[in-house]
C-alpha atoms as a printed R data frame, in Angstrom:
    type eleno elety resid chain resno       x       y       z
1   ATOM     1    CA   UNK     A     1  34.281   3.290  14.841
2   ATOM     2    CA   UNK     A     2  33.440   2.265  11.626
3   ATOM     3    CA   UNK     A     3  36.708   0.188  10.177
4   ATOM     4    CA   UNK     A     4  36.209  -1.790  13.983
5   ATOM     5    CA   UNK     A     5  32.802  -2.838  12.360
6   ATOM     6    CA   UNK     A     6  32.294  -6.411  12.282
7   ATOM     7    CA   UNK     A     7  29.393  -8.587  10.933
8   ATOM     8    CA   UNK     A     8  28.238 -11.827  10.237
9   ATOM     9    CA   UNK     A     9  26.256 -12.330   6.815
10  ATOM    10    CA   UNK     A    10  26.024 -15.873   7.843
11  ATOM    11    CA   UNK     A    11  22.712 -17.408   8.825
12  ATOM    12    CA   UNK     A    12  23.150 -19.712  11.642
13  ATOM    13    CA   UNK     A    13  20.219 -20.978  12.075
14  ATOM    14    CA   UNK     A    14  18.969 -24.593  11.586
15  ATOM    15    CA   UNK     A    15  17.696 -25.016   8.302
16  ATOM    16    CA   UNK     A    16  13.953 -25.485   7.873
17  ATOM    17    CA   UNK     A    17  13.626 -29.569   7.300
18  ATOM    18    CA   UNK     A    18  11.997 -29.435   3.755
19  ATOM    19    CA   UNK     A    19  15.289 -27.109   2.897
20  ATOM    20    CA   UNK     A    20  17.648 -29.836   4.371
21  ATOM    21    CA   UNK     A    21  15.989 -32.727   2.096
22  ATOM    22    CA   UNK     A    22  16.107 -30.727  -0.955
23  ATOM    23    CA   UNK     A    23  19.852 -29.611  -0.348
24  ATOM    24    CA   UNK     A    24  20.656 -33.187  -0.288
25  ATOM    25    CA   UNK     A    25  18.854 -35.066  -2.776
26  ATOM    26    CA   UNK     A    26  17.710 -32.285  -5.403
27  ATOM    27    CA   UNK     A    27  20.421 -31.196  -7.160
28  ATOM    28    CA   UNK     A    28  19.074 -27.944  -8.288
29  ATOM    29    CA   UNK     A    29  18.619 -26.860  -5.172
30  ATOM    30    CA   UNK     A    30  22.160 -27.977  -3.521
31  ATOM    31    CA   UNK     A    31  23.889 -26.035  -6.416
32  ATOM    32    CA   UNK     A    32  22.067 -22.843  -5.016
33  ATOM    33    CA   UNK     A    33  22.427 -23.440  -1.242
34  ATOM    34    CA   UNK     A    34  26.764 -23.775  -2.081
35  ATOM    35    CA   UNK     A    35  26.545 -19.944  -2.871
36  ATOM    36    CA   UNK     A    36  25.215 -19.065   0.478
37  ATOM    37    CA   UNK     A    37  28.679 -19.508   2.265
38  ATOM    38    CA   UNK     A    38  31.153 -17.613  -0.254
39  ATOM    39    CA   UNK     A    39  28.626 -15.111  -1.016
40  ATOM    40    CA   UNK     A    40  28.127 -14.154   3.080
41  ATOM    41    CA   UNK     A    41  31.820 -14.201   2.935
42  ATOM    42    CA   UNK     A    42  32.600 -12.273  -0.216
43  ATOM    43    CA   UNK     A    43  29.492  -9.617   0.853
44  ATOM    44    CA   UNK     A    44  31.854  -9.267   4.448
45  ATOM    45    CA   UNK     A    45  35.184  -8.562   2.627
46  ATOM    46    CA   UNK     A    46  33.531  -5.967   0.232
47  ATOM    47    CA   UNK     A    47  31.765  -4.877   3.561
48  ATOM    48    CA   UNK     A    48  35.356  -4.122   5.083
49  ATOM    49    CA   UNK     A    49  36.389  -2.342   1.825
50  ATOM    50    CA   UNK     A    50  33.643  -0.066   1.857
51  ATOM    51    CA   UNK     A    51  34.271   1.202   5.565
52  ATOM    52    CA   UNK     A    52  37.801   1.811   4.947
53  ATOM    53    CA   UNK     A    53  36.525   4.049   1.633
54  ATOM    54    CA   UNK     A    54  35.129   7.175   1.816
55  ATOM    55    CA   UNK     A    55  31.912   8.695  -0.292
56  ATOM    56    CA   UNK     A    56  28.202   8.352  -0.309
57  ATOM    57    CA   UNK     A    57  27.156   4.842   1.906
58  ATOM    58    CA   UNK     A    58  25.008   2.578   0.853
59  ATOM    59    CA   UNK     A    59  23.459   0.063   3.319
60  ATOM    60    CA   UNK     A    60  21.320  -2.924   2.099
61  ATOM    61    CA   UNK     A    61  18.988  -4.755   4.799
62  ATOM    62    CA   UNK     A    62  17.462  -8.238   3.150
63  ATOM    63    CA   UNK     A    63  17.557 -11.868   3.104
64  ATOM    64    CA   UNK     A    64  19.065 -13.851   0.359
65  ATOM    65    CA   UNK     A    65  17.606 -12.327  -2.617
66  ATOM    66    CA   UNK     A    66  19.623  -9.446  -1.665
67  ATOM    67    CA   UNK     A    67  22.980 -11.570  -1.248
68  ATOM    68    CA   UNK     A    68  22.722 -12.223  -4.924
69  ATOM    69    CA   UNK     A    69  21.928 -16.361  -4.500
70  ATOM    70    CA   UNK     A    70  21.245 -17.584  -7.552
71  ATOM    71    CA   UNK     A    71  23.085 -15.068  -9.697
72  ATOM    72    CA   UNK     A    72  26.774 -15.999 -10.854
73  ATOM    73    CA   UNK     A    73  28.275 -14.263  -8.655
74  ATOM    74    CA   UNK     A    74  27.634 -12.389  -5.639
75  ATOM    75    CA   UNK     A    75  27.756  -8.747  -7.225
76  ATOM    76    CA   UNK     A    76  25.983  -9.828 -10.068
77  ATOM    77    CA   UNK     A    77  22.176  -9.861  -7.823
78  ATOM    78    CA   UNK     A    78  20.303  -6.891  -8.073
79  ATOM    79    CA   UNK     A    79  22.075  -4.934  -5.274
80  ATOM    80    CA   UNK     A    80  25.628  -4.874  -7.648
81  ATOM    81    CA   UNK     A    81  23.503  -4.093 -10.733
82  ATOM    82    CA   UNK     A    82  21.711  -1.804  -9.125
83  ATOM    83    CA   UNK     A    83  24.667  -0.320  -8.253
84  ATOM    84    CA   UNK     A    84  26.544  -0.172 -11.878
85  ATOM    85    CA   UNK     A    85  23.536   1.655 -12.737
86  ATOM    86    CA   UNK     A    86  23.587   3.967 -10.769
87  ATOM    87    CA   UNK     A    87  27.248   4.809 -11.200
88  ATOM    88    CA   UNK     A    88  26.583   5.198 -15.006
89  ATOM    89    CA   UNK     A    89  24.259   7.882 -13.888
90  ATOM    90    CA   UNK     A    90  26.838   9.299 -11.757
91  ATOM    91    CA   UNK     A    91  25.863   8.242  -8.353
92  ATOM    92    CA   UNK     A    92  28.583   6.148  -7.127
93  ATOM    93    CA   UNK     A    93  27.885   4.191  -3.721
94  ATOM    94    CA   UNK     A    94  30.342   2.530  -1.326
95  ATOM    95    CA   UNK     A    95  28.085  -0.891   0.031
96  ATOM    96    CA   UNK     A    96  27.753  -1.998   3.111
97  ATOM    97    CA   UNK     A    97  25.049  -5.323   2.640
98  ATOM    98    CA   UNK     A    98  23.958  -6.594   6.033
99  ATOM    99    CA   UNK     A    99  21.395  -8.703   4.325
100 ATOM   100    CA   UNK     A   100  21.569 -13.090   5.447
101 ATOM   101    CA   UNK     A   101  20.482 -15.766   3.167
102 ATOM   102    CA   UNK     A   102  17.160 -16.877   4.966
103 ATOM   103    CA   UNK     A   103  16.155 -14.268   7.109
104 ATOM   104    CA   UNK     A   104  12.686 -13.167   8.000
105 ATOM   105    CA   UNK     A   105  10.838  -9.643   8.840
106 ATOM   106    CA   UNK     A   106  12.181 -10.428  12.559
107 ATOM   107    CA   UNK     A   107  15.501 -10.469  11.753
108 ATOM   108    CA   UNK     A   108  15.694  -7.131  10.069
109 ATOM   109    CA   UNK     A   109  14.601  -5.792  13.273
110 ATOM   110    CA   UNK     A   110  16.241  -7.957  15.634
111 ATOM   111    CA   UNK     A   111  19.823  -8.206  13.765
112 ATOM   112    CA   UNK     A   112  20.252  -5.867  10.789
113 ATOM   113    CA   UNK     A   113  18.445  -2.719  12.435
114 ATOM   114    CA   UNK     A   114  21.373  -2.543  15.235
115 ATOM   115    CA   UNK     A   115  23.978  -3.281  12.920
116 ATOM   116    CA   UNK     A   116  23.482  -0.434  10.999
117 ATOM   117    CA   UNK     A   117  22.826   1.659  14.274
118 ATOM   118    CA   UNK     A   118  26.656   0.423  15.045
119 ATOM   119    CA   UNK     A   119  28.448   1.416  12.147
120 ATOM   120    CA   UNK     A   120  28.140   4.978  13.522
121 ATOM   121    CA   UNK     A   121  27.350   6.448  10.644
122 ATOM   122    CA   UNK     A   122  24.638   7.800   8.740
123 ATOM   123    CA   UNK     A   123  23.803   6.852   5.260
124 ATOM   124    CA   UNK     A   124  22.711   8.515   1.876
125 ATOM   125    CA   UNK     A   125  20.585   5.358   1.123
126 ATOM   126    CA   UNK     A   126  19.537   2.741   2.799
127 ATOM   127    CA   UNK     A   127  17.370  -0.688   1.217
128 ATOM   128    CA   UNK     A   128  15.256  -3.048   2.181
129 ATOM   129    CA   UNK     A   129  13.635  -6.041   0.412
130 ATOM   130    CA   UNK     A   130  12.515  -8.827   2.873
131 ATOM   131    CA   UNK     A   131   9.198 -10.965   3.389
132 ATOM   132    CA   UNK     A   132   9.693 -13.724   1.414
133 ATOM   133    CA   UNK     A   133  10.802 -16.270   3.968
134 ATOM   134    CA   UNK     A   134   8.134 -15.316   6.064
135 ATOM   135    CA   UNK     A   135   5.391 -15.949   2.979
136 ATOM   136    CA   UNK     A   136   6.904 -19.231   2.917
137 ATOM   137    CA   UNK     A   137   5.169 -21.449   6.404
138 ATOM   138    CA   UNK     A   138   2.045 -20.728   7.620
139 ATOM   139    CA   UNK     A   139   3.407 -20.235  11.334
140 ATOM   140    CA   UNK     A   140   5.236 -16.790   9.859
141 ATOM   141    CA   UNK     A   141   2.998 -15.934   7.205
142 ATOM   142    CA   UNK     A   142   0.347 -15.461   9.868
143 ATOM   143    CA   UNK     A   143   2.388 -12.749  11.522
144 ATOM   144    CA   UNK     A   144   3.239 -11.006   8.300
145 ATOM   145    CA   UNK     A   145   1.297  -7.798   9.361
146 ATOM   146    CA   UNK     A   146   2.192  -7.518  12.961
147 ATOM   147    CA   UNK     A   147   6.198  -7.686  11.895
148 ATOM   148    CA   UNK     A   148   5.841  -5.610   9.055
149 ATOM   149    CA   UNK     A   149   4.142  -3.169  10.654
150 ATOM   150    CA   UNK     A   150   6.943  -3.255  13.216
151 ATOM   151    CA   UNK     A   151   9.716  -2.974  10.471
152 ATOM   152    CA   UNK     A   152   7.984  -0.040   9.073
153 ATOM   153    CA   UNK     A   153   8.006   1.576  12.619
154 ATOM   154    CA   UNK     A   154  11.649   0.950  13.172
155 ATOM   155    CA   UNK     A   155  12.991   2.037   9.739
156 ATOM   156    CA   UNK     A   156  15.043   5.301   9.362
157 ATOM   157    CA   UNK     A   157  12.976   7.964   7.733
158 ATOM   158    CA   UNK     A   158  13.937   7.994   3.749
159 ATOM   159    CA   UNK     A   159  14.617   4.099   3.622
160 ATOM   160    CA   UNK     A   160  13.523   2.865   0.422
161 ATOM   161    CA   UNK     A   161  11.664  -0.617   0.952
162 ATOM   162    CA   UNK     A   162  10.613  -3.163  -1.837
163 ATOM   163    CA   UNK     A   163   6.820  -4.255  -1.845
164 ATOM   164    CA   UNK     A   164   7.193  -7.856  -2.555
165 ATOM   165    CA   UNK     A   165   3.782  -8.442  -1.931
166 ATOM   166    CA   UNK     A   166   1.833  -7.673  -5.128
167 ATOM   167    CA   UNK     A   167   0.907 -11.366  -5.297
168 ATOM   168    CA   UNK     A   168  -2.836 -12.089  -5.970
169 ATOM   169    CA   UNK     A   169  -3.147 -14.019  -2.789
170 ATOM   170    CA   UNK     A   170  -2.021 -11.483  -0.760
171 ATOM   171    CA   UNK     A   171  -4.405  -8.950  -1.924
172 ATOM   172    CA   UNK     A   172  -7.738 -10.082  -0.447
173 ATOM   173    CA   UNK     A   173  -7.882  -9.133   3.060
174 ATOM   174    CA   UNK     A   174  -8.835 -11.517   6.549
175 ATOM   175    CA   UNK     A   175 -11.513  -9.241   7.797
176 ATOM   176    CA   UNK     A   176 -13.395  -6.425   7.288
177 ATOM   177    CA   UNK     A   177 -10.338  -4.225   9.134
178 ATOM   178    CA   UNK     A   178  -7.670  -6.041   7.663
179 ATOM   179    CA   UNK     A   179  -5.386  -4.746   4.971
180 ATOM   180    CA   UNK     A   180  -3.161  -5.819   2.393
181 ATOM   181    CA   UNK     A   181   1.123  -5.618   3.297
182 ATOM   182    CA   UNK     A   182   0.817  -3.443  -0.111
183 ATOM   183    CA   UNK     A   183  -1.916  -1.473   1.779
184 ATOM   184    CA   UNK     A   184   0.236  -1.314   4.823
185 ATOM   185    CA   UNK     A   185   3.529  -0.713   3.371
186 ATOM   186    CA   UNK     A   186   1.977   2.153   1.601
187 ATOM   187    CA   UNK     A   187   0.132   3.744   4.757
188 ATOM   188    CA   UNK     A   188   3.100   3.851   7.043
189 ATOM   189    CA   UNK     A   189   5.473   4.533   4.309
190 ATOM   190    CA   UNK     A   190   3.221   8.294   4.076
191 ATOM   191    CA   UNK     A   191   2.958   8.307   7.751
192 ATOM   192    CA   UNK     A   192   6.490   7.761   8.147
193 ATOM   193    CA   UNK     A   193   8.610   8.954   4.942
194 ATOM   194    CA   UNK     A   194   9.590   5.885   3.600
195 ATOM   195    CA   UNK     A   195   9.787   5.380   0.171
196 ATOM   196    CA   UNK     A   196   7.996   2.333  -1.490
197 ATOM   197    CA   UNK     A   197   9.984   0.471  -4.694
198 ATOM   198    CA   UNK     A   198   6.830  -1.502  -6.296
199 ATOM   199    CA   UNK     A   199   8.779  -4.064  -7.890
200 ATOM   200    CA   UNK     A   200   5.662  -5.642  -8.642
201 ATOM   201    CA   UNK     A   201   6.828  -5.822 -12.705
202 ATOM   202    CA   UNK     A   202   9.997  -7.551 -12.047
203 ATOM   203    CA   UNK     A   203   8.387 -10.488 -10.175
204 ATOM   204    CA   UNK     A   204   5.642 -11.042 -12.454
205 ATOM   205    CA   UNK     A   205   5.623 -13.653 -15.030
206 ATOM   206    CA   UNK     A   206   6.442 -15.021 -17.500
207 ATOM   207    CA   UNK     A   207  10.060 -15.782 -15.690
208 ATOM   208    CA   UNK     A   208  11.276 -17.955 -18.669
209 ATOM   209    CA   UNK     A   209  15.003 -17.678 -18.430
210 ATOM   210    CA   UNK     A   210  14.682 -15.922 -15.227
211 ATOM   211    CA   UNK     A   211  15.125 -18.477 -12.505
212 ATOM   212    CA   UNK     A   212  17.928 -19.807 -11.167
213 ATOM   213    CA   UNK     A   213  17.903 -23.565 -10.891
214 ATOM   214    CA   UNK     A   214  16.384 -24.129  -8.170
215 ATOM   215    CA   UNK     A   215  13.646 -22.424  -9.681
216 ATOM   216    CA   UNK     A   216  12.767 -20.235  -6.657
217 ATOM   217    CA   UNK     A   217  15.748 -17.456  -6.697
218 ATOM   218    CA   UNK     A   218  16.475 -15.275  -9.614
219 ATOM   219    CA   UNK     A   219  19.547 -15.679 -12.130
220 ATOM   220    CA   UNK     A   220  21.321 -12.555 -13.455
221 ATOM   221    CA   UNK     A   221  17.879 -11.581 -15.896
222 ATOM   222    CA   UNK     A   222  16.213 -12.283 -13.310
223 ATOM   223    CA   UNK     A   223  17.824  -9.781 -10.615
224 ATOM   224    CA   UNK     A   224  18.875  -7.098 -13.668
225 ATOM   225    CA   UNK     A   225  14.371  -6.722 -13.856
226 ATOM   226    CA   UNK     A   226  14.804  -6.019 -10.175
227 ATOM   227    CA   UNK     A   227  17.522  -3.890 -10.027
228 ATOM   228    CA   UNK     A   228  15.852  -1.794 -12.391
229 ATOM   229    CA   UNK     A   229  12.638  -1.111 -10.820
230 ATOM   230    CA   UNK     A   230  14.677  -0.502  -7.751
231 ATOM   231    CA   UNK     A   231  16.840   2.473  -9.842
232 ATOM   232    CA   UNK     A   232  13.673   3.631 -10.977
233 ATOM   233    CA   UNK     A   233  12.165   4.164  -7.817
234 ATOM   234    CA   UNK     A   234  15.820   5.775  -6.259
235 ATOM   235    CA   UNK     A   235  15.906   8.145  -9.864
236 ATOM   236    CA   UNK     A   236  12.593   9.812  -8.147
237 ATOM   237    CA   UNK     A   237  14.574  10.771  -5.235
238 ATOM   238    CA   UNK     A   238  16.692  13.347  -6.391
């Protein structure tokens, strides 16, 4: 069942408008956006090679940060460092990355959830870092909580999932009930037995050096700060 797995890294959705205009007249920003193709595609073919391997699986859930954009090549994000070291520690992972440049909370649940309920198999590890798309319009950012909180519900037991949210202007709740996505993350990850990876030292500053150019993804220093807080977090496990 698994080698007939297929899957689509590619986002097909319309590009938000501000994205379009930058792709074509910034520079920067259109060198970035040419990875998004070949790294879906090379992400797919190393896909296919891990289902026809055998060992401990591996399976990444994300949006474009864990596709490697930005980096210089796809296995050079934080998912294929984090994976080097973890085979120097001995812990050597087949991959199988169902993460797509762009997506949002909803499309974890919507798209990546079932895909890894079809590959009919049941992994040693699975990832998730995903929220920034939906910090980035106000329209989305206003249902952070709601589709976090129903990620967090729909999330095998034992997945390990990045707070991203350690930003200073996400930690002042709404209201008097609200709560943080920290807060949340945190709750529901006790409730449920996930395991939260506070990567909250790789993304803060300074990020001299860091950035890839268009000065929103990381480059290869940037992802190597958070593939280590991720091995960190997965060195706790066993």
């Amino acid at each position: 069942m698994a080698q007939a797995f297929t899957y689509s890294n590619i986002n097909h959705r319309p590009k938000s408008l501000w994205l379009r205009l930058g792709t074509r007249f910034i520079r920067s920003i259109r060198l970035v956006q040419a990875q998004e193709r070949p790294y879906a595609e090379a992400w797919q073919s190393a896909n296919r090679r891990a289902l026809q391997q055998s060992g401990p699986l591996w399976v990444v859930l994300g949006d474009s940060m864990s596709q490697g954009l930005g980096a210089s090549s796809y296995d050079h994000g934080w998912v294929g460092q984090a994976a080097q070291l973890l085979r120097a520690r001995g812990r050597n992972y087949r991959i199988v990355n169902l993460s797509v440049s762009g997506a949002r909370l909803e499309d974890v649940i919507r798209t990546q959830l079932p895909a890894l309920e079809r590959l009919g198999l049941r992994p040693q590890l699975v990832t998730v870092m995903i929220g920034s798309n939906d910090l980035i319009a106000p329209r989305y950012r206003r249902q952070l909580l709601t589709h976090l909180a129903r990620l967090l519900q729909a999330l095998p037991p034992g997945t390990v999932v990045a707070d991203i949210f350690r930003r200073p202007d996400l930690q002042r709740p709404s209201g008097a009930d609200a709560v943080t996505p920290s807060q949340l993350l945190e709750r529901v990850a006790c409730q449920r037995g996930l395991v939260v990876a506070d990567l909250g030292a790789a993304f803060r500053p300074p990020w001299n050096g860091k950035l890839a150019a268009d000065l929103f993804h990381p480059n290869d220093r940037g992802y190597t700060a958070i593939a280590k807080e991720f091995v960190k977090t997965l060195e706790t496990l066993h």
